[in-house]
Amino acid sequence: MAESPATIAPFSAPMTGGQTFELFGRPARYTVLYFYPKDNTPGCTTESIAFREAWPEFQALGAEIYGLSRDSLRSHENFKAKLGLPFELISDPDEAVCTQFNVMKMKNMYGKQVRGVERSTFVIDAQGRLVKEWRGVKVNDHVTEVLEFLKSQP
């Protein structure tokens, strides 16, 4: 028997556009949350642009996209405007959401151990169930993988 998807505990967090993200009560069929280490860094910029370019396809599948990092709302607003992102970015400076999704990891950066966000993506259905996760994401082709997963859903 297949294991049933885990239900995500409700949470809220500030996001761009002066809004507050609330997991429940979202009209979307699917919520795509992508966690990334830092605004304005090469990998995070590339990943965000890939989600931006595929945004109409996600919309057609009933999915909303949200990026999330520990950066401030001010940083997020600038990053969003610079890249012309059509979706909101969630700010988690106290790491509450990052901790809930277990994405805070020790990483090597220039030979030093640093604690940071492990690039990860989660798909949550309208009932708040985690239906798919990718951890330790490599940016190339990742957005295509997420789209293919959503297209495969009944």
XYZ file of N, CA and C in Angstrom:
462
model
N 0.845 -1.179 0.000
C 0.000 0.000 0.000
C 0.888 1.239 0.000
N 0.569 2.226 -0.838
C 1.370 3.445 -0.926
C 1.195 4.273 0.344
N 2.283 4.913 0.740
C 2.240 5.767 1.914
C 1.474 7.038 1.555
N 0.580 7.464 2.441
C -0.180 8.682 2.136
C 0.720 9.891 2.360
N 0.469 10.951 1.583
C 1.315 12.137 1.710
C 1.185 12.774 3.088
N 2.290 13.343 3.565
C 2.290 14.029 4.853
C 1.565 15.361 4.721
N 0.826 15.724 5.760
C 0.166 17.021 5.781
C 1.125 18.030 6.401
N 1.243 19.173 5.757
C 2.123 20.240 6.224
C 1.395 21.034 7.304
N 2.088 21.310 8.407
C 1.494 22.138 9.459
C 1.271 23.550 8.929
N 0.155 24.165 9.296
C -0.124 25.519 8.815
C 0.988 26.480 9.239
N 1.292 27.432 8.372
C 2.255 28.472 8.713
C 1.924 29.715 7.911
N 2.422 30.827 8.393
C 2.302 32.073 7.643
C 3.647 32.780 7.711
N 3.923 33.599 6.713
C 5.192 34.321 6.650
C 5.019 35.544 5.759
N 5.780 36.605 6.036
C 5.677 37.802 5.209
C 6.242 37.551 3.815
N 5.612 38.196 2.823
C 6.114 38.067 1.455
C 6.007 39.403 0.738
N 6.617 39.446 -0.426
C 6.647 40.665 -1.210
C 5.226 41.133 -1.530
N 5.145 42.382 -1.955
C 3.843 42.950 -2.293
C 3.040 43.325 -1.061
N 3.711 43.364 0.116
C 3.018 43.720 1.350
C 2.021 42.683 1.808
N 2.197 41.446 1.343
C 1.256 40.376 1.655
C 1.831 39.408 2.689
N 0.958 38.570 3.207
C 1.366 37.500 4.105
C 0.995 36.181 3.451
N 1.964 35.279 3.371
C 1.688 33.955 2.823
C 1.006 33.127 3.895
N -0.104 32.500 3.534
C -0.811 31.547 4.400
C -0.927 30.267 3.597
N -0.481 29.164 4.161
C -0.516 27.910 3.424
C -1.944 27.497 3.076
N -2.853 27.627 4.026
C -4.211 27.159 3.787
C -5.095 28.281 3.265
N -6.113 27.892 2.520
C -7.021 28.863 1.944
C -6.536 29.403 0.607
N -5.482 28.817 0.059
C -4.968 29.238 -1.248
C -5.883 28.647 -2.319
N -6.199 29.415 -3.343
C -7.085 28.902 -4.387
C -6.403 27.926 -5.356
N -5.096 27.894 -5.350
C -4.368 27.067 -6.316
C -4.557 25.578 -6.042
N -4.543 24.807 -7.107
C -4.593 23.350 -6.999
C -3.300 22.833 -6.349
N -2.185 23.484 -6.698
C -0.877 23.133 -6.140
C -0.108 24.393 -5.772
N 0.640 24.301 -4.691
C 1.553 25.357 -4.289
C 2.965 24.803 -4.456
N 3.780 25.510 -5.229
C 5.175 25.127 -5.427
C 6.018 26.096 -4.601
N 6.691 25.562 -3.582
C 7.578 26.357 -2.733
C 9.011 25.984 -3.077
N 9.777 26.941 -3.581
C 11.189 26.636 -3.816
C 12.034 27.446 -2.849
N 12.845 26.724 -2.092
C 13.745 27.318 -1.112
C 15.098 27.519 -1.785
N 15.658 28.705 -1.630
C 16.954 28.998 -2.247
C 17.828 29.743 -1.248
N 19.153 29.643 -1.407
C 20.057 30.215 -0.406
C 20.052 31.740 -0.274
N 20.128 32.486 -1.401
C 20.323 33.932 -1.247
C 19.960 34.693 -2.519
N 19.289 35.816 -2.332
C 18.978 36.707 -3.452
C 20.267 37.154 -4.147
N 20.163 37.394 -5.449
C 21.249 37.987 -6.245
C 22.530 37.165 -6.294
N 22.429 35.860 -6.135
C 23.585 34.986 -6.334
C 23.346 34.228 -7.639
N 24.409 33.753 -8.290
C 24.243 33.169 -9.634
C 23.228 32.028 -9.724
N 23.343 31.024 -8.864
C 22.430 29.876 -8.931
C 20.998 30.265 -8.623
N 20.820 31.128 -7.642
C 19.475 31.542 -7.241
C 18.837 32.418 -8.316
N 19.639 33.233 -8.964
C 19.140 34.057 -10.069
C 18.711 33.161 -11.228
N 19.553 32.195 -11.589
C 19.239 31.276 -12.687
C 17.963 30.494 -12.396
N 17.842 29.981 -11.168
C 16.659 29.203 -10.790
C 15.398 30.071 -10.831
N 15.476 31.277 -10.304
C 14.314 32.164 -10.277
C 13.884 32.548 -11.695
N 14.843 32.797 -12.576
C 14.522 33.104 -13.974
C 13.841 31.905 -14.640
N 14.323 30.704 -14.350
C 13.713 29.492 -14.936
C 12.258 29.361 -14.485
N 11.988 29.609 -13.193
C 10.600 29.574 -12.722
C 9.791 30.691 -13.371
N 10.390 31.873 -13.539
C 9.690 32.987 -14.197
C 9.297 32.612 -15.629
N 10.242 32.030 -16.362
C 9.989 31.690 -17.763
C 8.894 30.623 -17.906
N 8.811 29.724 -16.929
C 7.816 28.636 -16.984
C 6.514 29.005 -16.272
N 6.451 30.187 -15.706
C 5.290 30.584 -14.910
C 3.960 30.376 -15.633
N 3.812 30.760 -16.912
C 2.518 30.523 -17.581
C 2.127 29.039 -17.613
N 3.111 28.162 -17.774
C 2.816 26.720 -17.771
C 2.345 26.261 -16.399
N 2.980 26.773 -15.339
C 2.545 26.434 -13.981
C 1.118 26.926 -13.753
N 0.827 28.149 -14.198
C -0.510 28.715 -14.049
C -1.548 27.826 -14.744
N -1.222 27.365 -15.954
C -2.137 26.519 -16.727
C -2.427 25.199 -16.014
N -1.498 24.755 -15.163
C -1.672 23.509 -14.417
C -2.315 23.744 -13.041
N -2.688 24.987 -12.761
C -3.314 25.298 -11.475
C -2.323 25.397 -10.339
N -1.080 25.734 -10.648
C -0.032 25.807 -9.624
C 0.447 27.245 -9.441
N 0.627 27.627 -8.194
C 1.225 28.917 -7.849
C 2.641 28.662 -7.364
N 3.543 29.556 -7.699
C 4.959 29.440 -7.328
C 5.283 30.494 -6.277
N 6.092 30.094 -5.293
C 6.603 31.020 -4.290
C 8.057 30.665 -4.028
N 8.931 31.667 -4.087
C 10.326 31.472 -3.706
C 10.475 31.845 -2.249
N 11.391 31.182 -1.554
C 11.580 31.444 -0.134
C 13.058 31.383 0.219
N 13.521 32.414 0.933
C 14.879 32.401 1.482
C 14.875 33.200 2.784
N 16.044 33.284 3.411
C 16.167 34.014 4.667
C 16.353 35.514 4.442
N 16.429 35.951 3.192
C 16.645 37.366 2.907
C 15.488 38.232 3.414
N 15.781 39.510 3.628
C 14.772 40.467 4.090
C 13.761 40.760 2.986
N 12.623 41.311 3.378
C 11.616 41.709 2.395
C 12.179 42.755 1.441
N 12.981 43.657 1.943
C 13.588 44.692 1.090
C 14.457 44.050 0.012
N 15.289 43.097 0.412
C 16.130 42.381 -0.549
C 15.259 41.647 -1.567
N 14.211 40.989 -1.065
C 13.292 40.253 -1.943
C 12.606 41.185 -2.950
N 12.150 42.337 -2.477
C 11.474 43.285 -3.378
C 12.422 43.711 -4.503
N 13.677 43.989 -4.153
C 14.668 44.395 -5.158
C 14.964 43.260 -6.132
N 15.128 42.045 -5.607
C 15.423 40.858 -6.435
C 14.253 40.583 -7.382
N 13.046 40.660 -6.850
C 11.841 40.420 -7.651
C 11.731 41.443 -8.781
N 11.955 42.713 -8.462
C 11.863 43.775 -9.470
C 12.972 43.630 -10.518
N 14.181 43.353 -10.062
C 15.323 43.218 -10.977
C 15.085 42.117 -12.010
N 14.508 40.987 -11.566
C 14.290 39.843 -12.452
C 12.908 39.840 -13.108
N 12.039 40.755 -12.705
C 10.686 40.784 -13.258
C 9.904 39.527 -12.920
N 10.022 39.079 -11.675
C 9.338 37.847 -11.265
C 7.833 38.097 -11.140
N 7.002 37.227 -11.737
C 5.545 37.402 -11.671
C 4.930 36.773 -10.423
N 5.744 36.205 -9.564
C 5.261 35.552 -8.344
C 5.935 36.196 -7.143
N 5.399 35.911 -5.966
C 5.895 36.531 -4.734
C 7.040 35.725 -4.120
N 7.853 36.429 -3.327
C 8.957 35.812 -2.587
C 8.661 35.930 -1.098
N 8.874 34.845 -0.380
C 8.593 34.764 1.051
C 9.890 34.990 1.815
N 9.813 35.837 2.847
C 10.968 36.143 3.686
C 10.895 35.323 4.975
N 11.984 34.644 5.299
C 12.032 33.787 6.496
C 13.330 34.046 7.275
N 13.542 35.293 7.740
C 14.809 35.615 8.401
C 15.048 34.865 9.714
N 13.971 34.451 10.375
C 14.134 33.710 11.638
C 14.204 32.197 11.412
N 14.143 31.784 10.144
C 14.288 30.374 9.738
C 13.163 29.460 10.220
N 12.022 30.010 10.598
C 10.928 29.173 11.098
C 10.410 28.229 10.015
N 10.179 28.742 8.811
C 9.673 27.903 7.727
C 10.780 26.967 7.241
N 11.999 27.494 7.140
C 13.143 26.650 6.737
C 13.309 25.465 7.685
N 13.122 25.719 8.978
C 13.233 24.654 9.978
C 12.091 23.655 9.819
N 10.877 24.157 9.597
C 9.724 23.266 9.424
C 9.947 22.303 8.253
N 10.570 22.801 7.174
C 10.809 21.968 5.990
C 12.181 21.293 6.021
N 12.920 21.487 7.107
C 14.221 20.841 7.311
C 15.202 21.106 6.153
N 15.329 22.384 5.767
C 16.231 22.731 4.674
C 17.506 23.433 5.151
N 17.645 23.656 6.457
C 18.873 24.272 6.969
C 19.931 23.179 7.122
N 21.052 23.348 6.432
C 22.096 22.329 6.406
C 23.474 22.971 6.555
N 24.434 22.168 6.976
C 25.832 22.608 6.962
C 26.353 22.375 5.553
N 26.979 23.408 4.981
C 27.476 23.322 3.615
C 28.921 23.809 3.580
N 29.645 23.367 2.570
C 31.007 23.852 2.360
C 30.981 25.045 1.430
N 31.569 26.142 1.866
C 31.670 27.314 1.009
C 33.098 27.822 1.098
N 33.792 27.703 -0.015
C 35.195 28.130 -0.080
C 36.028 27.474 1.019
N 35.766 26.186 1.255
C 36.543 25.414 2.216
C 36.123 25.593 3.665
N 35.101 26.400 3.913
C 34.623 26.609 5.283
C 33.230 26.017 5.427
N 32.940 25.487 6.608
C 31.601 24.984 6.915
C 30.709 26.164 7.278
N 29.593 26.295 6.567
C 28.636 27.339 6.878
C 27.236 26.727 6.911
N 26.387 27.320 7.720
C 25.012 26.855 7.811
C 24.192 27.667 6.816
N 23.434 26.966 5.990
C 22.652 27.681 4.997
C 21.480 26.859 4.495
N 20.725 27.459 3.593
C 19.549 26.824 3.013
C 19.981 25.850 1.923
N 19.530 24.601 2.044
C 19.750 23.619 0.988
C 18.677 23.854 -0.081
N 19.110 24.083 -1.321
C 18.168 24.343 -2.410
C 17.198 23.163 -2.503
N 15.914 23.446 -2.305
C 14.887 22.403 -2.255
C 13.582 22.943 -2.811
N 12.763 22.046 -3.349
C 11.447 22.430 -3.862
C 10.410 21.448 -3.339
N 9.242 21.989 -2.976
C 8.149 21.185 -2.444
C 6.871 21.509 -3.201
N 6.102 20.473 -3.526
C 4.787 20.656 -4.130
C 3.762 20.229 -3.087
N 2.837 21.147 -2.792
C 1.812 20.921 -1.781
C 0.462 21.037 -2.473
N -0.439 20.075 -2.224
C -1.745 20.123 -2.886
C -2.692 21.063 -2.120
N -3.892 21.234 -2.656
C -4.854 22.180 -2.087
C -5.305 21.796 -0.679
N -5.130 20.521 -0.301
C -5.485 20.071 1.054
C -4.312 20.205 2.030
N -3.198 20.768 1.570
C -2.051 20.969 2.443
C -1.170 19.741 2.582
N -1.303 18.798 1.656
C -0.468 17.586 1.709
C 0.754 17.759 0.826
N 1.881 17.347 1.358
C 3.130 17.347 0.597
C 3.058 16.194 -0.396
N 3.047 16.511 -1.695
C 2.913 15.454 -2.694
C 4.223 15.141 -3.406
N 5.202 16.062 -3.333
C 6.501 15.793 -3.957
C 7.526 16.748 -3.368
N 8.749 16.234 -3.206
C 9.842 17.093 -2.754
C 11.117 16.752 -3.500
N 11.913 17.773 -3.712
C 13.255 17.631 -4.280
C 14.192 18.322 -3.308
N 15.242 17.628 -2.888
C 16.231 18.204 -1.972
C 17.598 18.189 -2.646
N 18.450 19.115 -2.242
C 19.779 19.180 -2.843
C 19.688 19.429 -4.344
N 18.774 20.316 -4.733
C 18.459 20.580 -6.133
C 19.653 21.149 -6.895
N 19.844 20.636 -8.087
C 20.764 21.224 -9.066
C 19.886 22.059 -9.991
N 20.288 23.285 -10.256
C 19.440 24.236 -10.973
C 19.076 23.778 -12.391
N 20.046 23.251 -13.135
C 19.786 22.877 -14.530
C 18.674 21.847 -14.627
N 17.672 22.136 -15.435
C 16.540 21.253 -15.730
C 15.595 21.001 -14.552
N 15.831 21.641 -13.418
C 14.974 21.390 -12.262
C 13.536 21.842 -12.513
N 13.356 23.025 -13.060
C 12.006 23.535 -13.284
C 11.237 22.607 -14.230
N 11.925 22.062 -15.221
C 11.303 21.108 -16.137
C 10.829 19.873 -15.371
N 11.635 19.393 -14.418
C 11.244 18.229 -13.601
C 9.966 18.528 -12.815
N 9.893 19.723 -12.229
C 8.713 20.089 -11.445
C 7.486 20.147 -12.351
N 7.640 20.758 -13.522
C 6.520 20.829 -14.484
C 6.072 19.443 -14.907
N 7.019 18.565 -15.206
C 6.678 17.197 -15.642
C 5.928 16.467 -14.543
N 6.344 16.667 -13.303
C 5.624 16.039 -12.190
C 4.174 16.539 -12.148
N 3.991 17.842 -12.233
C 2.627 18.393 -12.169
C 1.785 17.913 -13.345
N 2.366 17.800 -14.516
C 1.633 17.319 -15.692
C 1.199 15.868 -15.505
N 1.922 15.107 -14.693
C 1.614 13.688 -14.490
C 0.502 13.464 -13.459
N 0.093 14.542 -12.789
C -0.924 14.405 -11.739
C -2.321 14.300 -12.358
N -3.180 13.443 -11.772
C -4.536 13.278 -12.320
C -5.359 14.554 -12.209
